[in-house]
């Protein structure tokens, strides 16, 4: 799918998951700090739902790559020629994401699956994506090659970061780092689309101009700055929301308690401040 | 041994050990979780046996490389020329595996050998294999070089993973990761044999066709997916087997207890569920 | 700013912060060892001030790069040409340092910001600097390229070291390592200025002489030795100062106590030696 | 010192320290396991002596490189040419080893020097050696370049391993790994001497023969196997020696105790077995 859509679709896919993670991980973090253990069950359900959605997305990706009108329709070779290798490569990437999604579901569903297997397979999925990209990009014009190869930074940084999570689980900093890298990947896919296949009839980019390479490199840094900002904003929003919800909840409790007995007021206030 | 057999033999060697590990590590993991400490002695014996088998295999490999009809028969140079360097390189690889096997045995036999030495020497054996392969592959046709160089990924990933086990021992995720990499290595050796020396009279592969390179890269990912599946299936089989054996064992105990006294039934059931 | 000043300014910036760190971290370390917890509040204030200064410096850097007479004045492109890409690249670097400075402030000001985020963003700022430098240096004369590429060593070593601090916080060795790398970066920026733009009318360096390359490589090592010495000297000075201050303080206390009661002398001396 | 001696001398230097370490670290390990804390003081003295010897060796190295008849005699440039850059490079390497030696001494002499600084500076000394070697080897014949570049493996592996010791101190496996790498470095320096400057009038090596490259690569692996064997043998010897000494010591105590009182025999035997 060497066109604008073919880059916008996976970009949106990564972006949506990245945005969702930038809400999910702060939520989990604040709840863990307040030690409301009764919510753990809900989180497991949340994780399973997310993993299921990711698996479904990946399967849709596989089906789309195989059964679009000019797809290989599951034929691998004909007359000793490989059929539509590009689609097969994308299918392979989606297969890894499917496996990672299934592993995530199983980790939360079945207690005998060791914790960390989900992170290991997520790291392998990221590695496989980077690995295929690396060999995929050879023999292209300079700018095309450069703009694709920049994608390898978030992919391999993500691989290392997620692999670290095998050993150091539930570290909010590593989780937010992973989230920011995923958002970067999502926005960069869109950028690749805009650079290589300008959608609104704008002029094509000169593939050999060294200034374009320099601009794209810098632009990549801006994308990461934007990704950091998005994560920071969503983190703050979640914090504010939880604080407001908690105050309301505490207010109600206090109100109820006031009705019952006047002198319990201070106790309730005390316990609510202790929880912070 | 630049022929089909020369790749199928080490491939089978790695594959057998990989398959065995995919059974051994889940077994160890489930037993550790149930804290049946009386089994530790048996596991030490198992590890020693495995290490001995690996050592014997490696020594057989050395002897085969040296004393096949066209081997060097322990002659290193004659008339200021090196004799059969390829066989000597393979001998060196097997030597490292022999050393690693001996270190494994000693670690379990002698308590004054520090834990972790076995993993360090296994990492070094993997590194030596990758190191020799790396310089071994230069000056070959493109496809030959590519298909061999892909082998470096599981080898060096294994080196890093096993080195981590020096510091973080008995981590089931790292052990399963290592297992999957070993199986990948085994199946990929077979693949190399099929690509470079087609055994059943099939057409030779075009060494310069870029599509072949792209297909092989993708095929490598599929091999890893198969390796993951094999590990996952064996893990599940071991789990099911252990659960069934345990139920039978508990059933017998319960049966015996029932005969003795009717009211111990619930206690036995309780203790059996507590153990899960 | 491809002139002597353009390298001396960032060099001084890094050098000043490096020198400050070589005083700050030993101070923090010695206080932590003596467990004077009442000083923690002051340290938080110190860190916030430092972060604020760094942020202000970075913003000044951005403004300088944009609004110098031959700067881009926030114009990115005109007539389908990129305007002053070099200034934009420097702006981007400073932007990352600004973000890192803000993150440092927030970590100490707001308790709901997770510890480690400041280190992660500092690592990212270092990485972005190295990343932009890496692509920045292509297509230059040999010596120019070499002298700039050496800068990548402290930058990427700093990235890794600071990233480790995400996981292992308040490790004095890692902090001093980071400090020495920052000083090295500072002095090396000055060296680049002296080599590429000799300021006092001295002869220009032959860009193609291999001996110059060899000398510069060695010179880089000397800079690091100097950086180590600076850190060691400042560490010792802080230690001596704190010991002297402590003795004076203890002396005063002892003096006061003596006036009050003669026999408390030994107790005071005892407690002062116990604290060491 | 581009001759046989110039490689044999540093080789012997590394080899002697490596052999000493292969005795020191097992000694320390076995004593730590038996928790004879009264020996700690002696070990500190041992470490200081070793560091002092290393520092003296390094200073001698600096003086030799500077004041040999054809040395630079501390002149760096004359007539705008660099004087004897090779000697200056070696001087730089020795300077780093001097700094590392001093840091080792200070760590054990002064308690206010943080533990880990010695390891950090040792890692930096190893890195500086590898760094200078890396740029030193360019523009040489193929075999010369290859045989020197192989040296980078133990040097950089040592850098990483020693850096890990900053974070994980007193890990016997990391210490033995470092020891084996140092021995490898020592023997490989000798090998370089034999290959590039055959000392006994043997024929010179063909610098362009690819078989020579292949042999040297393999030979490097054999050197490491020898290094492993040396470490293993010295480890065993230390263990046997300590066991024998302990038995004798226990025997004497038992003998003495027997003379005093007959019934303390069993108690003494018990305590001696408990200590194992």
Tab-separated table of N, CA, C and O in Angstrom, chain B residues 159-201:
chain	number	residue	atom	x	y	z
B	159	UNK	N	23.164	-14.464	23.270
B	159	UNK	CA	24.321	-14.080	24.088
B	159	UNK	C	23.903	-13.079	25.153
B	159	UNK	O	24.217	-13.242	26.337
B	160	UNK	N	23.179	-12.031	24.728
B	160	UNK	CA	22.762	-10.986	25.664
B	160	UNK	C	21.813	-11.566	26.715
B	160	UNK	O	21.956	-11.327	27.912
B	161	UNK	N	20.845	-12.369	26.230
B	161	UNK	CA	19.841	-12.930	27.129
B	161	UNK	C	20.487	-13.846	28.168
B	161	UNK	O	20.166	-13.782	29.355
B	162	UNK	N	21.416	-14.689	27.728
B	162	UNK	CA	22.061	-15.619	28.663
B	162	UNK	C	22.970	-14.846	29.613
B	162	UNK	O	23.066	-15.163	30.794
B	163	UNK	N	23.612	-13.795	29.118
B	163	UNK	CA	24.456	-12.970	29.995
B	163	UNK	C	23.600	-12.323	31.095
B	163	UNK	O	24.024	-12.240	32.254
B	164	UNK	N	22.395	-11.897	30.721
B	164	UNK	CA	21.474	-11.342	31.731
B	164	UNK	C	21.164	-12.370	32.812
B	164	UNK	O	20.968	-12.018	33.972
B	165	UNK	N	21.133	-13.659	32.405
B	165	UNK	CA	20.836	-14.718	33.383
B	165	UNK	C	21.976	-14.892	34.388
B	165	UNK	O	21.776	-15.506	35.442
B	166	UNK	N	23.168	-14.391	34.070
B	166	UNK	CA	24.235	-14.378	35.077
B	166	UNK	C	23.773	-13.569	36.286
B	166	UNK	O	23.998	-13.939	37.441
B	167	UNK	N	23.101	-12.445	35.996
B	167	UNK	CA	22.691	-11.529	37.057
B	167	UNK	C	21.280	-11.835	37.571
B	167	UNK	O	20.981	-11.640	38.734
B	168	UNK	N	20.401	-12.307	36.685
B	168	UNK	CA	19.008	-12.585	37.063
B	168	UNK	C	18.737	-14.050	36.744
B	168	UNK	O	18.309	-14.388	35.652
B	169	UNK	N	19.009	-14.913	37.714
B	169	UNK	CA	18.895	-16.350	37.469
B	169	UNK	C	17.457	-16.817	37.693
B	169	UNK	O	16.696	-16.181	38.414
B	170	UNK	N	17.123	-17.937	37.042
B	170	UNK	CA	15.824	-18.601	37.249
B	170	UNK	C	14.651	-17.702	36.911
B	170	UNK	O	13.600	-17.778	37.552
B	171	UNK	N	14.813	-16.832	35.921
B	171	UNK	CA	13.696	-16.027	35.433
B	171	UNK	C	13.061	-16.775	34.268
B	171	UNK	O	13.699	-16.931	33.215
B	172	UNK	N	11.834	-17.230	34.450
B	172	UNK	CA	11.201	-18.095	33.441
B	172	UNK	C	11.091	-17.394	32.087
B	172	UNK	O	11.251	-18.034	31.037
B	173	UNK	N	10.866	-16.067	32.090
B	173	UNK	CA	10.691	-15.369	30.812
B	173	UNK	C	12.001	-15.380	30.026
B	173	UNK	O	12.008	-15.674	28.820
B	174	UNK	N	13.122	-15.101	30.709
B	174	UNK	CA	14.411	-15.142	30.017
B	174	UNK	C	14.721	-16.553	29.530
B	174	UNK	O	15.259	-16.738	28.437
B	175	UNK	N	14.360	-17.552	30.329
B	175	UNK	CA	14.630	-18.937	29.934
B	175	UNK	C	13.814	-19.336	28.708
B	175	UNK	O	14.330	-19.974	27.785
B	176	UNK	N	12.535	-18.920	28.693
B	176	UNK	CA	11.700	-19.254	27.526
B	176	UNK	C	12.171	-18.474	26.296
B	176	UNK	O	12.122	-18.982	25.171
B	177	UNK	N	12.640	-17.239	26.504
B	177	UNK	CA	13.168	-16.437	25.402
B	177	UNK	C	14.367	-17.151	24.778
B	177	UNK	O	14.448	-17.337	23.558
B	178	UNK	N	15.278	-17.585	25.639
B	178	UNK	CA	16.454	-18.335	25.187
B	178	UNK	C	16.044	-19.583	24.422
B	178	UNK	O	16.609	-19.895	23.362
B	179	UNK	N	15.037	-20.281	24.954
B	179	UNK	CA	14.555	-21.500	24.312
B	179	UNK	C	14.049	-21.199	22.909
B	179	UNK	O	14.390	-21.904	21.951
B	180	UNK	N	13.231	-20.126	22.800
B	180	UNK	CA	12.661	-19.809	21.488
B	180	UNK	C	13.763	-19.438	20.508
B	180	UNK	O	13.703	-19.781	19.325
B	181	UNK	N	14.810	-18.736	20.981
B	181	UNK	CA	15.909	-18.367	20.091
B	181	UNK	C	16.677	-19.601	19.617
B	181	UNK	O	17.131	-19.654	18.478
B	182	UNK	N	16.793	-20.592	20.507
B	182	UNK	CA	17.517	-21.799	20.130
B	182	UNK	C	16.735	-22.588	19.090
B	182	UNK	O	17.316	-23.121	18.130
B	183	UNK	N	15.411	-22.660	19.282
B	183	UNK	CA	14.589	-23.367	18.294
B	183	UNK	C	14.674	-22.646	16.946
B	183	UNK	O	14.827	-23.274	15.896
B	184	UNK	N	14.622	-21.302	16.993
B	184	UNK	CA	14.745	-20.516	15.763
B	184	UNK	C	16.056	-20.848	15.051
B	184	UNK	O	16.089	-21.065	13.838
B	185	UNK	N	17.126	-20.923	15.838
B	185	UNK	CA	18.434	-21.230	15.256
B	185	UNK	C	18.412	-22.601	14.594
B	185	UNK	O	18.928	-22.779	13.483
B	186	UNK	N	17.794	-23.569	15.290
B	186	UNK	CA	17.710	-24.911	14.748
B	186	UNK	C	16.958	-24.955	13.432
B	186	UNK	O	17.451	-25.485	12.429
B	187	UNK	N	15.758	-24.335	13.412
B	187	UNK	CA	14.960	-24.420	12.175
B	187	UNK	C	15.626	-23.609	11.058
B	187	UNK	O	15.532	-23.959	9.891
B	188	UNK	N	16.329	-22.516	11.442
B	188	UNK	CA	16.951	-21.687	10.413
B	188	UNK	C	18.131	-22.397	9.765
B	188	UNK	O	18.381	-22.226	8.572
B	189	UNK	N	18.860	-23.228	10.513
B	189	UNK	CA	19.931	-24.023	9.910
B	189	UNK	C	19.350	-24.924	8.820
B	189	UNK	O	19.904	-25.043	7.722
B	190	UNK	N	18.205	-25.547	9.120
B	190	UNK	CA	17.537	-26.365	8.107
B	190	UNK	C	17.177	-25.507	6.892
B	190	UNK	O	17.396	-25.908	5.754
B	191	UNK	N	16.636	-24.307	7.163
B	191	UNK	CA	16.235	-23.414	6.069
B	191	UNK	C	17.448	-23.071	5.183
B	191	UNK	O	17.347	-23.075	3.955
B	192	UNK	N	18.583	-22.775	5.812
B	192	UNK	CA	19.795	-22.464	5.038
B	192	UNK	C	20.129	-23.635	4.125
B	192	UNK	O	20.419	-23.461	2.939
B	193	UNK	N	20.056	-24.842	4.714
B	193	UNK	CA	20.325	-26.029	3.897
B	193	UNK	C	19.398	-26.089	2.693
B	193	UNK	O	19.850	-26.292	1.557
B	194	UNK	N	18.105	-25.849	2.924
B	194	UNK	CA	17.124	-25.930	1.828
B	194	UNK	C	17.368	-24.845	0.784
B	194	UNK	O	17.159	-25.065	-0.406
B	195	UNK	N	17.800	-23.655	1.223
B	195	UNK	CA	17.985	-22.553	0.274
B	195	UNK	C	19.262	-22.740	-0.542
B	195	UNK	O	19.257	-22.614	-1.767
B	196	UNK	N	20.371	-23.053	0.127
B	196	UNK	CA	21.659	-23.085	-0.581
B	196	UNK	C	21.941	-24.421	-1.250
B	196	UNK	O	22.644	-24.484	-2.260
B	197	UNK	N	21.412	-25.510	-0.698
B	197	UNK	CA	21.655	-26.828	-1.288
B	197	UNK	C	20.327	-27.567	-1.396
B	197	UNK	O	20.065	-28.505	-0.637
B	198	UNK	N	19.473	-27.150	-2.379
B	198	UNK	CA	18.133	-27.761	-2.461
B	198	UNK	C	18.272	-29.280	-2.563
B	198	UNK	O	18.908	-29.788	-3.490
B	199	UNK	N	17.698	-30.030	-1.611
B	199	UNK	CA	17.985	-31.459	-1.510
B	199	UNK	C	17.202	-32.340	-2.473
B	199	UNK	O	17.695	-33.355	-2.900
B	200	UNK	N	15.991	-31.961	-2.830
B	200	UNK	CA	15.150	-32.889	-3.593
B	200	UNK	C	15.152	-32.546	-5.075
B	200	UNK	O	14.133	-32.635	-5.753
B	201	UNK	N	16.276	-32.113	-5.573
B	201	UNK	CA	16.359	-31.839	-6.996
B	201	UNK	C	15.564	-30.631	-7.447
B	201	UNK	O	15.339	-30.433	-8.641
